[in-house]
Amino acid sequence: MYTSLPFLLNIEMLTDHQQQLRSLRPVLQGFRDSRHWSVAHTVVEWLSKIEHLPNKSNEHHQKLKTLLDQELPSWRAWACWQPNVARIKKWGKLNLTLQGQLRCIIALDGPDFDSNGKTLGKSLPDHKLPKDRRTSSILTFNGETHEECLYMAEKLLRLADKSLTYRPEDREIFFHLMTGVDILRRKLDLIEILTSVGFETIRDRIAEAYLLRGASKQTQIDAVKWLLKKMNANPKYRTLRDVFAVDFGPLVKDMIQEERSHLLAFMFVAEALGTNVMTFEQQLDLRLDLVEASWLQPCAEYSHMLRVMDTWPLPYERTILRGIYLSLEMSPRASTSTSTLVPMISSRILGEPETPDDDSKSMLEALMSLWQTCKDSARRSIAICLVSEPKSITINLRILCLNQLPSLSDSFVQSYWHIVCDDLDNRQRSCVAFADLFASASLSVDMTHWTTLLRHEMVEEGEALLQYTLEHLTVQSWVLYLQNLHRLYGSDSNCTFSPGPPSPVIFTPQLLYWGRKLVPYTDILNLLKETPDSIDARRCLFLAAAEHLYIQARIQEILNALKPARRSKSDKTDTATRVSLLKRLSKDGSNAAEVRNALVGLNNLSPSGIEVCARIQHLSEIDLSPHVHQVFLEAWLPDPSLHAGDRGSLKTVFLHSADGNLSRDEKFVLAADYLDSEYVELLHEARRLAALRASLKTVDLQGVVELLADIGIEDGPHSEDVLASMPPEVLNAVEIVGEKEVEILFPLTHFTQIQRTALGLGSLQSFVLLLELCDHKTTPDRFCIHLGPESKDRTLGGLLDNIDGKVSPWSNTCRLGGLKTSSLCMQPNSFRNPFEYNLTKMLQRRLPGSNLGQDLTSLPELHEIITHHLKNIGRYCTECGRTFCTNLRKPTTCQLPRCIYLFANSDPQVKFPHLTEDQLVTDLLFSSLHAAASTSNKELLPNYPTDPPTLLSQLNNVPPLSNNPPLDTQTSSLLTYTLTSHRSYLLTATGSLKIPSLPPGTLQFLLANSTPEREALFSNPPQEKRILFHGTNPDRLWAILVQGLRILSGTDLQTNGAVSGKGVYLSDCPRVAFGYSTKILKIPDEGAWKRSALKGKGWKVLLGVEHRGESVAAGEGVIHVVREERDLVVRYVFLVPEGGERSVLVKGHLVPGMGSVCGGLRSGAL
């Protein structure tokens, strides 16, 4: 389309092609960006014809040029473009990778959009270049003149064109040398030579030297050595050498430096890296070749390469340096050693002449020499420490020590190394140890260098060293330390190599002279060292007295006063007092006279004064306020046994520290607090010893009693001996909490969750029986029961202590030990749950009728009785204790009217546990009672004293029970009848007690036990038992719960025909039995009391029944007729919601779970 456009030169047609010219503009820009010159040349070739048309100046041509200028501004550059057509076609056939690599070069064959030249490479417009360089828009040609730049551009294009004929691996050299935008004539000449005939082999080697074609480091080394030898010997390569020298020099330098880096990595990283390191033989060959390569001398790196090769470490030096580096981690001063030696080793390996300095090099050479000479680890480790010493210690001194180290004895070296290791974190202690070591060694060896090193260390430590010696050295050690310093340094401590700060105080000559004067007082001065906060006094005695004569005279008087007349007693206290007086010394000795007077006064005390002094000194050794000492001293001073001189001396000794402005009363308060704390500690200690004595008696009662009698210690009360003779299980449960009172702890952990619900125990794990030891026949009820946390709050401390008028926390709740307060625990109707009631009834029966609880000897028997009762709590009548034949899950009464009456009149919380423990059961009982009363049939209300209408009225007036409201007499009577007229234990089935696969929404209730008489029949193991089902109506449920399933065939209460004769009709298929439940418990229909939580739904009743004895199936085995009422016991009551009959009730889904629960109830597992 575009090629035919210019030949439509009619002026009227030009306007029609304006849009076509406009669309050509982005096409040409695309060619320019992508360097697709061959395609572009085909598209724009017609523009050159317009440029050369005759009569350019006529009007038609002017309009044509105007149109082109408007729609195609770059048309003149395209029109003037005259490329090498064959070459640009060859460019166009290259793959994209090669085009990308040659992109900058290909641009030289493109149009010149700046000056409209033939090509960009042929013009390189001079007016747009810097004066000293000729630059295109893409490449920089480093020619001296414009003509030279044009020549270089054409040569570059020619060489690039020629490179397309090379093998792909040969092109790598061209691209490597042409990398970047700077084009050097030298590199063009080098490429031209390498591409000449006869240079194929050397071209391959140069590629390997540049690590091209996948060459390895070893291949590079071999290639460089081969090139050096060939170009040194063969004149053929002279021209190549002249061109290649400038590039080859840096290549060889980088290779050598990289090899040194590899060697350094071998030193510091891993032995395996050694395989990549140039061998020593290769290094020697390379150096010889470099020496002969004089043609490399113009290269600036040539001399540096030779220096680096000269410093290449020998093989044994590599081993030594690596050994030094590996030893740094084991050095006690690893971090310091590493930071010092690693730069030295790195410089030695890399051959960097500028670092480190000559002294550091000399020190490393001395270390390497020692490493080669000495093989023992101690000397090597000491050498590393010496090299790592602070910069303040001159390198020359460290080198001298390194040179002397091999000749020192093994014992000296070992001792030196032990000091370095042991005192790594305590440089002050090491200074003292080194002084002793060097002084001993100086008798046979010149220790000048080492003592100079030690002095530097002592100067560095300064005040810290002095503080350490005063705090930790005894008098003998202090004098020995000063003697060692005198032996090492004499009177002149400014040794060779010790410029810097002046000598520390420790070098003062007078210290040794004065220190020897302190030796006779070693014992007391060493005691002063052990006394806390005595550093100022020791500084005065050891330093200030030696430096100042006037202080020395006062201290001498103090020392003289430390020699008292021999005393017959209290020598230890006397010494302690003298030490405390010495401790008062200030570090400058300004109070020396005061201390001297106090010591003189102490020496003048009479025996009575010494006794008082000992007591005050004892108080001073306790961390108390000085005002307490003053109060006690003032209390003792008026003692007539004290002499007048004693009073003044005691004041001098002790009243110095009573500073402050406290009033007399405030001082007395401090003293009283101290006495109170002492009293409490004595009381605690007495209790601890009493407990220890009691514990020992449990092991050997008679032996402990005899031992106490022999050593004259008062024995404990007789009760303690009685307790010690008890069995361990009783002894661990009994605590004596008063003169006549004991606590006995019993666990409750054996009760199952069903039993806990029945007894109202919740999660309680234990209870405490508080018992008064007395004759319970004449004084009954001398006990009380406390459950769980309550027993922990009332521990033995409450009854044992009666301090500051605080009475036992139990005294207001228990009538024990003759207390006048009324018993809150034993008041009528004060029981909080059935458990307390049951256990109290048992104790009230057993204690008055025996000698139990009369004294401690009866406690084991009482403990056994209560423990047995707790394990069988459901086996006895709650009121009279009559034994049942089975252990019920919930304790109940026997059938005696008196027992039933007593229980019916007990605490509401005892007889109505469902009100708080299981309110849904109460709701079920009321609902069934309401359904029965609604029939007006009194036979469905066994033992109820009033008529059904009255019962309905009472039921409708019962308040909601969810908030446990107060109960009036009428409601209480109704609840008593409802919850106690049946002796079974009914509870809501939850958790593992629930039977799965029942219709959704079914309420399940479990009769954990029936009457004791009925449960006794079912506890007989040989009896065969099975699960059956019985469907009934809500109005019959109450009578069934109270009396059990009864045979009503032939009576007015018969519901269905007795086809198989008299008996109770059941089915082993729950679906069949459920069909006989015809009435619904529903509001507002009959059969529900108006406050029932069950309202809102209709319910049918299905009973799960346990049958004992042989099978009595009738018909096809679905219906069972039981002739004996005692062979049946109801276990489950299922309230199935209305519509639940549509669900399938499967025998196989219900019977296994019900059988498991029944077995668990009989075994006691539930």
mmCIF file of N, CA and C in Angstrom, residues 1066-1101:
data_model
loop_
_atom_site.group_PDB
_atom_site.id
_atom_site.type_symbol
_atom_site.label_atom_id
_atom_site.label_comp_id
_atom_site.label_asym_id
_atom_site.label_seq_id
_atom_site.Cartn_x
_atom_site.Cartn_y
_atom_site.Cartn_z
ATOM 1 N N LEU A 1066 -45.861 -56.367 79.023
ATOM 2 C CA LEU A 1066 -44.716 -55.598 78.501
ATOM 3 C C LEU A 1066 -44.329 -56.162 77.145
ATOM 4 N N SER A 1067 -43.390 -55.506 76.493
ATOM 5 C CA SER A 1067 -42.915 -55.970 75.187
ATOM 6 C C SER A 1067 -41.409 -55.746 75.116
ATOM 7 N N ASP A 1068 -40.746 -56.678 74.425
ATOM 8 C CA ASP A 1068 -39.312 -56.448 74.200
ATOM 9 C C ASP A 1068 -39.074 -55.564 72.986
ATOM 10 N N CYS A 1069 -40.159 -55.139 72.330
ATOM 11 C CA CYS A 1069 -40.072 -54.214 71.184
ATOM 12 C C CYS A 1069 -40.595 -52.853 71.625
ATOM 13 N N PRO A 1070 -39.756 -51.818 71.676
ATOM 14 C CA PRO A 1070 -40.213 -50.517 72.157
ATOM 15 C C PRO A 1070 -41.331 -49.932 71.291
ATOM 16 N N ARG A 1071 -41.328 -50.245 69.995
ATOM 17 C CA ARG A 1071 -42.373 -49.697 69.117
ATOM 18 C C ARG A 1071 -43.739 -50.276 69.470
ATOM 19 N N VAL A 1072 -43.796 -51.569 69.797
ATOM 20 C CA VAL A 1072 -45.056 -52.196 70.180
ATOM 21 C C VAL A 1072 -45.554 -51.625 71.494
ATOM 22 N N ALA A 1073 -44.651 -51.526 72.481
ATOM 23 C CA ALA A 1073 -45.047 -50.991 73.787
ATOM 24 C C ALA A 1073 -45.521 -49.553 73.665
ATOM 25 N N PHE A 1074 -44.861 -48.779 72.809
ATOM 26 C CA PHE A 1074 -45.210 -47.367 72.668
ATOM 27 C C PHE A 1074 -46.634 -47.199 72.126
ATOM 28 N N GLY A 1075 -47.122 -48.224 71.445
ATOM 29 C CA GLY A 1075 -48.480 -48.145 70.910
ATOM 30 C C GLY A 1075 -49.547 -48.148 71.990
ATOM 31 N N TYR A 1076 -49.200 -48.568 73.195
ATOM 32 C CA TYR A 1076 -50.163 -48.591 74.292
ATOM 33 C C TYR A 1076 -50.163 -47.285 75.089
ATOM 34 N N SER A 1077 -49.329 -46.350 74.713
ATOM 35 C CA SER A 1077 -49.340 -45.024 75.333
ATOM 36 C C SER A 1077 -50.282 -44.168 74.505
ATOM 37 N N THR A 1078 -51.551 -44.081 74.962
ATOM 38 C CA THR A 1078 -52.592 -43.466 74.138
ATOM 39 C C THR A 1078 -52.877 -42.019 74.491
ATOM 40 N N LYS A 1079 -52.612 -41.612 75.717
ATOM 41 C CA LYS A 1079 -52.909 -40.246 76.131
ATOM 42 C C LYS A 1079 -51.657 -39.373 76.077
ATOM 43 N N ILE A 1080 -51.900 -38.074 75.963
ATOM 44 C CA ILE A 1080 -50.790 -37.122 75.788
ATOM 45 C C ILE A 1080 -50.782 -36.157 76.954
ATOM 46 N N LEU A 1081 -49.581 -35.915 77.488
ATOM 47 C CA LEU A 1081 -49.382 -34.891 78.513
ATOM 48 C C LEU A 1081 -49.180 -33.561 77.786
ATOM 49 N N LYS A 1082 -50.246 -32.687 77.845
ATOM 50 C CA LYS A 1082 -50.177 -31.493 77.001
ATOM 51 C C LYS A 1082 -50.978 -30.361 77.625
ATOM 52 N N ILE A 1083 -50.503 -29.157 77.442
ATOM 53 C CA ILE A 1083 -51.213 -27.926 77.826
ATOM 54 C C ILE A 1083 -51.856 -27.363 76.560
ATOM 55 N N PRO A 1084 -53.159 -26.900 76.589
ATOM 56 C CA PRO A 1084 -54.054 -26.710 77.754
ATOM 57 C C PRO A 1084 -54.902 -27.929 78.071
ATOM 58 N N ASP A 1085 -54.662 -29.081 77.405
ATOM 59 C CA ASP A 1085 -55.473 -30.257 77.694
ATOM 60 C C ASP A 1085 -55.199 -30.757 79.101
ATOM 61 N N GLU A 1086 -56.020 -31.678 79.557
ATOM 62 C CA GLU A 1086 -55.813 -32.252 80.870
ATOM 63 C C GLU A 1086 -54.481 -33.003 80.894
ATOM 64 N N GLY A 1087 -53.908 -33.067 82.088
ATOM 65 C CA GLY A 1087 -52.706 -33.877 82.249
ATOM 66 C C GLY A 1087 -51.447 -33.078 82.475
ATOM 67 N N ALA A 1088 -51.514 -31.795 82.810
ATOM 68 C CA ALA A 1088 -50.286 -31.041 83.108
ATOM 69 C C ALA A 1088 -50.601 -29.933 84.087
ATOM 70 N N TRP A 1089 -49.769 -29.761 85.108
ATOM 71 C CA TRP A 1089 -49.989 -28.650 86.028
ATOM 72 C C TRP A 1089 -49.581 -27.347 85.355
ATOM 73 N N LYS A 1090 -50.239 -26.264 85.710
ATOM 74 C CA LYS A 1090 -50.167 -25.063 84.867
ATOM 75 C C LYS A 1090 -48.814 -24.385 84.844
ATOM 76 N N ARG A 1091 -47.926 -24.624 85.839
ATOM 77 C CA ARG A 1091 -46.607 -23.979 85.834
ATOM 78 C C ARG A 1091 -45.518 -24.899 85.284
ATOM 79 N N SER A 1092 -45.902 -25.969 84.649
ATOM 80 C CA SER A 1092 -44.920 -26.944 84.181
ATOM 81 C C SER A 1092 -44.027 -26.367 83.082
ATOM 82 N N ALA A 1093 -42.757 -26.681 83.170
ATOM 83 C CA ALA A 1093 -41.819 -26.305 82.107
ATOM 84 C C ALA A 1093 -41.966 -27.191 80.893
ATOM 85 N N LEU A 1094 -42.803 -28.240 81.036
ATOM 86 C CA LEU A 1094 -43.026 -29.147 79.924
ATOM 87 C C LEU A 1094 -44.138 -28.679 79.003
ATOM 88 N N LYS A 1095 -44.790 -27.575 79.337
ATOM 89 C CA LYS A 1095 -45.905 -27.127 78.519
ATOM 90 C C LYS A 1095 -45.400 -26.627 77.170
ATOM 91 N N GLY A 1096 -46.331 -26.592 76.227
ATOM 92 C CA GLY A 1096 -45.964 -26.167 74.876
ATOM 93 C C GLY A 1096 -45.797 -27.332 73.936
ATOM 94 N N LYS A 1097 -45.611 -28.539 74.475
ATOM 95 C CA LYS A 1097 -45.494 -29.732 73.661
ATOM 96 C C LYS A 1097 -46.411 -30.809 74.245
ATOM 97 N N GLY A 1098 -46.696 -31.799 73.444
ATOM 98 C CA GLY A 1098 -47.404 -32.972 73.928
ATOM 99 C C GLY A 1098 -46.418 -34.101 74.127
ATOM 100 N N TRP A 1099 -46.616 -34.872 75.216
ATOM 101 C CA TRP A 1099 -45.654 -35.926 75.543
ATOM 102 C C TRP A 1099 -46.390 -37.243 75.754
ATOM 103 N N LYS A 1100 -45.806 -38.322 75.252
ATOM 104 C CA LYS A 1100 -46.256 -39.671 75.560
ATOM 105 C C LYS A 1100 -45.207 -40.358 76.421
ATOM 106 N N VAL A 1101 -45.685 -41.324 77.254
ATOM 107 C CA VAL A 1101 -44.820 -41.942 78.243
ATOM 108 C C VAL A 1101 -44.477 -43.356 77.799
#
